[in-house]
Amino acid sequence: MNYWIYFSNYAIVAIVFWLFCILFQVLKSTCHKPILILFFAVLGTLSVVIFTFNLWQNLDRPPMRTLGETRLWYALFLPVIGIITYLRWKYKWLLNYSLAMAAMFLIINYCNPDTYNKALMPALQSVWFVPHVLVYIFSYALLAASSIVACYGLFEYYKGNYKDSILQLANNLVYVGFGFLSLGLLFGALWAKEAWGHYWTWDPKETWAMLTWLGYLIYIHMRYRYPNSVKPVLISLALAFVVLLLCWFGVNYMPSAAQSVHTYSNT
Amino acid sequence: MEIFNLEKHKPVKKKLWNYPWNYKESFIIAIGLLFTGYLLQVSTRTNIKAIGAPVNYIIGGVFIGMLLLLHFTSRSHPWVKWLRSVPASVSAIGLVLIQAVIMGTLPQQNFVEGVKPDAFGFSFVLNSWPFLIAQLYFLTTLGLATLNRMTPWQWKNWGFVLNHLGLFIAMTAGILGSGDLKRYTMKLYENQLVWGAETEKGVMIPMPLAFELTSFDMETFAPKLAFADIKNNSIETKGVNALRMIAKGDSYDYKGYKIKVVDYIENSKFTGNGYFHVNEEGAAPSALIEVKSAVIDTTAWISCGSFATQYSYLQLNDKEAIVMLQPEAKKYSSHVNVFVKGGKNDKTVIEVNKPYKVDGWKVYQLSYDEKYGKWSKLSVIELVRDPWLPVVYSGILMMIIGAVYLIFKGRGTVV
């Protein structure tokens, strides 16, 4: 059975619940009831979780191979991060942003449906497959959130009502995201050694993964050195996300891509 | 609620090149290094080769000795202070970043005889001067910053040290070790004892080990149905039901066609009027499919064929056809006898992701004769010897622990 045919049902359910979540923030009678807001955010996310779980069961392999499958994980992790940051720091805008981004990824997947493919090439049949991809996508989601915080911070900065707490939030997200990004990179190196005999081959995807890592490394160091400087670190954080996007999607379109064994397949 | 105050953050005015050096000086020096690198590259036109033992040990020793000397004799010299500072490291990261952007964007060539390398080394960044200098600068700032936090030892610095020392060890050992890395391939044909291996340049060399392939095994996934564009000779891959794996009894809709897999034979051959199950070499999968639409209602055999049997597809109109794609490999492995010169003999299975270790070598399943697929009589294995691997791995392990530290520290890190 091809489980992707049920995707639209789950996606619609998720998006409707998330719309409710946003609606209850606007309505005067409910905007001070975080439980209600959280409830619908969680329900929508559960819909994506259930679909992903069932897809995994039906594919007989981890659904982490195609671009559509990675988008699905993104649509799962982003709201989770939004909900956690809302619980912890009460950022409504970040919760809404993560829900909107997740909805966008669900819509992209609906417009470019993934094909039904159980095949998993032998090199991917490794104990490292699931940890490598999961920590990577989770870190992408965290770092995406951090860069959005940076853009928001820049916006507030130019409006003249920047608050230190914005950069604190970005920093918290970057540290955790960077830790996961490093783990993804290192797990990938260990896996590659088992599969091909070399932990680092400078494949274009690997090179861009390192670039992403270096980008956030610059942010961390700048922030560490001048904890009070604002504009340069916000700009560096926003730029690091551009590198991340190039690494995730952009590599496929670069002149070097022809040499890559690492591009996501579309099938 | 603290409103941000612009005045507070204005840096104190300082003349350029007055100590302590800051971002401006760091970036000027980094640009100078970049310029020097390209000048060296353009004037020498070299393609720097990795250096093997014992020279790499000497270079490594000299480099680390130099860092230790700088640290322990001139720890408070303004240059040493600057070299381990954040501005220097940020400029060093930037320098490596520039090289990596070029490497990740432009195609990198593995040099073939007769192809003229470009003057700036853009097509062989890894072996060019600018990259070498960027790495050297990076490792110098990293090494000095690490030493500074390690001496005197304080337990509160363990996370910092794991991350920085780990990266220093992994990178230094990776760069120096690449000269000692040996990577050979061996072509194994069934029941032939092979002692010689081929280098990356295709030179045959004798080996202290031999392999004899007793059998090559391959499992495949079920093949997939695809819509092919006859005019462009391309396969359509759009939609949830595109490229669906063939299973007997499966029925579904795709682009207005109702498709049903009436029968599926994994091992078959074509004889006269259809495909029949056989148990012999070169047998190919085939399927009897029923296709219905407003204009078509037909049943036909399709097969991806093999070197021994016919390939068939179902033409729908003058533009489209339904074809069966070659099945994809699920698992392939070589059953081999291993002979070690003056050592023990062994019998083993080498599989993708499950390399076999013998006598300091790791043996990988690399490829097979693709034309024959699961009927291949050839298996290509790869032998890799990487004496620096334990050192690189110790660096990687430190970084893994360091990354976990970052994740847990994360929240409280507002300095």
Short mmCIF file of C-alpha atoms in Angstrom, two decimals, chain B residues 204-391:
data_model
loop_
_atom_site.label_atom_id
_atom_site.label_comp_id
_atom_site.label_asym_id
_atom_site.label_seq_id
_atom_site.Cartn_x
_atom_site.Cartn_y
_atom_site.Cartn_z
CA MET B 204 49.30 -2.98 -10.52
CA ILE B 205 51.16 -3.68 -7.31
CA PRO B 206 51.74 -6.92 -5.38
CA MET B 207 49.93 -7.28 -2.06
CA PRO B 208 50.69 -9.20 1.13
CA LEU B 209 47.16 -10.62 0.98
CA ALA B 210 45.19 -12.55 -1.58
CA PHE B 211 41.49 -13.07 -2.13
CA GLU B 212 39.56 -15.78 -3.88
CA LEU B 213 35.93 -15.10 -4.73
CA THR B 214 33.82 -18.20 -4.13
CA SER B 215 30.54 -16.48 -4.96
CA PHE B 216 28.99 -13.08 -5.50
CA ASP B 217 25.49 -12.69 -4.10
CA MET B 218 22.98 -10.01 -4.77
CA GLU B 219 19.44 -9.38 -3.62
CA THR B 220 17.33 -6.81 -5.44
CA PHE B 221 14.19 -4.90 -4.68
CA ALA B 222 11.17 -5.57 -6.87
CA PRO B 223 11.45 -3.51 -10.04
CA LYS B 224 9.30 -0.42 -10.53
CA LEU B 225 6.72 0.51 -13.14
CA ALA B 226 7.39 3.79 -14.85
CA PHE B 227 5.83 6.00 -17.48
CA ALA B 228 8.37 6.76 -20.15
CA ASP B 229 8.35 9.58 -22.63
CA ILE B 230 9.28 7.83 -25.86
CA LYS B 231 10.24 11.04 -27.64
CA ASN B 232 12.68 12.30 -25.01
CA ASN B 233 13.65 8.88 -23.77
CA SER B 234 12.99 10.02 -20.22
CA ILE B 235 11.21 8.56 -17.23
CA GLU B 236 8.36 10.41 -15.53
CA THR B 237 8.66 10.58 -11.76
CA LYS B 238 5.82 12.83 -10.70
CA GLY B 239 2.99 12.01 -8.36
CA VAL B 240 2.34 9.68 -5.47
CA ASN B 241 1.89 6.62 -7.65
CA ALA B 242 4.80 7.19 -9.98
CA LEU B 243 7.58 4.62 -9.77
CA ARG B 244 5.59 2.18 -7.73
CA MET B 245 7.25 -1.08 -6.90
CA ILE B 246 5.64 -4.00 -8.67
CA ALA B 247 3.64 -6.39 -6.51
CA LYS B 248 1.27 -9.06 -7.77
CA GLY B 249 -2.37 -8.04 -7.31
CA ASP B 250 -1.58 -4.36 -6.78
CA SER B 251 -3.87 -1.93 -8.55
CA TYR B 252 -3.86 1.85 -8.62
CA ASP B 253 -4.53 4.96 -10.67
CA TYR B 254 -1.93 7.06 -12.37
CA LYS B 255 -2.61 9.94 -14.77
CA GLY B 256 -6.05 8.70 -15.70
CA TYR B 257 -4.94 5.10 -16.22
CA LYS B 258 -6.16 2.25 -14.06
CA ILE B 259 -3.24 -0.10 -13.68
CA LYS B 260 -3.41 -3.61 -12.29
CA VAL B 261 -0.52 -6.02 -11.85
CA VAL B 262 -2.14 -9.34 -12.81
CA ASP B 263 0.98 -11.44 -12.49
CA TYR B 264 4.60 -10.99 -11.50
CA ILE B 265 7.45 -13.45 -12.11
CA GLU B 266 10.75 -12.66 -10.43
CA ASN B 267 12.86 -14.98 -12.57
CA SER B 268 11.60 -15.40 -16.10
CA LYS B 269 12.59 -15.64 -19.72
CA PHE B 270 10.80 -14.78 -22.92
CA THR B 271 9.77 -17.74 -25.07
CA GLY B 272 7.68 -17.07 -28.15
CA ASN B 273 4.47 -15.64 -26.75
CA GLY B 274 5.20 -14.61 -23.20
CA TYR B 275 7.38 -14.80 -20.12
CA PHE B 276 7.72 -18.03 -18.17
CA HIS B 277 9.35 -18.84 -14.89
CA VAL B 278 12.84 -20.30 -15.29
CA ASN B 279 15.60 -21.11 -12.86
CA GLU B 280 18.63 -20.18 -14.88
CA GLU B 281 21.24 -17.53 -15.37
CA GLY B 282 20.08 -14.28 -16.93
CA ALA B 283 16.46 -14.69 -15.83
CA ALA B 284 14.75 -11.30 -15.54
CA PRO B 285 11.64 -10.06 -13.74
CA SER B 286 8.48 -9.68 -15.78
CA ALA B 287 4.89 -8.64 -15.10
CA LEU B 288 1.54 -9.03 -16.75
CA ILE B 289 -0.25 -5.71 -16.43
CA GLU B 290 -3.76 -4.60 -17.20
CA VAL B 291 -4.19 -0.97 -18.21
CA LYS B 292 -7.55 0.77 -18.60
CA SER B 293 -8.45 4.32 -19.52
CA ALA B 294 -11.04 6.12 -21.61
CA VAL B 295 -9.21 5.13 -24.77
CA ILE B 296 -7.30 1.98 -23.90
CA ASP B 297 -8.11 -1.39 -22.35
CA THR B 298 -5.33 -3.86 -22.69
CA THR B 299 -3.24 -6.51 -21.00
CA ALA B 300 0.43 -6.96 -21.78
CA TRP B 301 3.67 -8.45 -20.53
CA ILE B 302 6.42 -6.05 -19.65
CA SER B 303 9.96 -6.82 -18.55
CA CYS B 304 13.18 -4.95 -17.90
CA GLY B 305 15.04 -7.74 -19.69
CA SER B 306 18.61 -8.82 -19.09
CA PHE B 307 21.69 -9.80 -21.06
CA ALA B 308 19.97 -13.13 -21.69
CA THR B 309 16.35 -12.26 -22.27
CA GLN B 310 14.15 -9.81 -24.10
CA TYR B 311 13.00 -6.44 -22.83
CA SER B 312 9.33 -5.44 -23.31
CA TYR B 313 7.21 -2.39 -22.70
CA LEU B 314 3.64 -1.34 -23.28
CA GLN B 315 3.13 1.56 -25.64
CA LEU B 316 0.10 3.68 -24.71
CA ASN B 317 0.15 6.26 -27.49
CA ASP B 318 2.69 7.90 -29.76
CA LYS B 319 4.25 9.70 -26.80
CA GLU B 320 4.05 7.42 -23.79
CA ALA B 321 4.83 3.89 -22.77
CA ILE B 322 4.78 1.88 -19.56
CA VAL B 323 8.14 0.33 -18.85
CA MET B 324 9.73 -1.75 -16.12
CA LEU B 325 12.87 -0.28 -14.61
CA GLN B 326 15.92 -2.36 -13.76
CA PRO B 327 15.57 -3.63 -10.19
CA GLU B 328 17.69 -1.78 -7.66
CA ALA B 329 20.24 -3.57 -5.51
CA LYS B 330 19.10 -4.32 -1.97
CA LYS B 331 22.20 -6.05 -0.76
CA TYR B 332 25.32 -7.43 -2.38
CA SER B 333 28.19 -9.32 -0.93
CA SER B 334 31.25 -11.36 -1.80
CA HIS B 335 32.02 -14.72 -0.23
CA VAL B 336 35.79 -14.92 -0.25
CA ASN B 337 38.72 -16.98 0.95
CA VAL B 338 41.47 -14.77 2.38
CA PHE B 339 45.15 -15.69 2.36
CA VAL B 340 47.67 -13.68 4.36
CA LYS B 341 51.34 -14.06 3.47
CA GLY B 342 52.97 -15.92 6.35
CA GLY B 343 49.76 -15.70 8.37
CA LYS B 344 46.39 -17.30 8.87
CA ASN B 345 43.90 -18.01 6.17
CA ASP B 346 40.27 -17.06 6.56
CA LYS B 347 36.86 -17.31 4.99
CA THR B 348 34.54 -14.32 5.13
CA VAL B 349 31.72 -12.32 3.60
CA ILE B 350 32.38 -8.73 2.54
CA GLU B 351 29.29 -6.56 2.29
CA VAL B 352 28.52 -2.88 1.78
CA ASN B 353 28.68 -1.12 5.17
CA LYS B 354 30.29 -4.23 6.68
CA PRO B 355 33.99 -4.04 5.80
CA TYR B 356 36.32 -6.86 6.72
CA LYS B 357 39.46 -6.18 8.78
CA VAL B 358 42.68 -8.04 8.10
CA ASP B 359 46.31 -7.28 8.91
CA GLY B 360 45.88 -3.50 9.19
CA TRP B 361 43.70 -3.30 6.08
CA LYS B 362 39.99 -2.66 5.83
CA VAL B 363 38.37 -4.39 2.90
CA TYR B 364 35.24 -2.90 1.33
CA GLN B 365 32.72 -4.25 -1.14
CA LEU B 366 32.97 -1.70 -3.95
CA SER B 367 31.19 -2.79 -7.11
CA TYR B 368 30.37 -5.55 -9.59
CA ASP B 369 29.68 -5.95 -13.26
CA GLU B 370 26.56 -3.82 -13.66
CA LYS B 371 25.67 -5.22 -17.03
CA TYR B 372 25.18 -8.63 -15.46
CA GLY B 373 23.66 -7.36 -12.21
CA LYS B 374 22.91 -10.20 -9.87
CA TRP B 375 24.47 -12.62 -12.33
CA SER B 376 27.82 -10.84 -12.13
CA LYS B 377 30.86 -13.10 -11.98
CA LEU B 378 33.02 -10.18 -10.98
CA SER B 379 33.26 -8.44 -7.66
CA VAL B 380 35.42 -5.38 -7.08
CA ILE B 381 36.72 -4.86 -3.57
CA GLU B 382 38.66 -1.97 -2.13
CA LEU B 383 41.52 -2.23 0.34
CA VAL B 384 42.19 0.78 2.54
CA ARG B 385 45.02 1.28 4.98
CA ASP B 386 44.83 4.41 7.13
CA PRO B 387 47.43 4.33 9.91
CA TRP B 388 46.37 7.74 11.27
CA LEU B 389 42.76 6.71 11.72
CA PRO B 390 42.96 6.03 15.49
CA VAL B 391 44.29 9.56 16.00
#
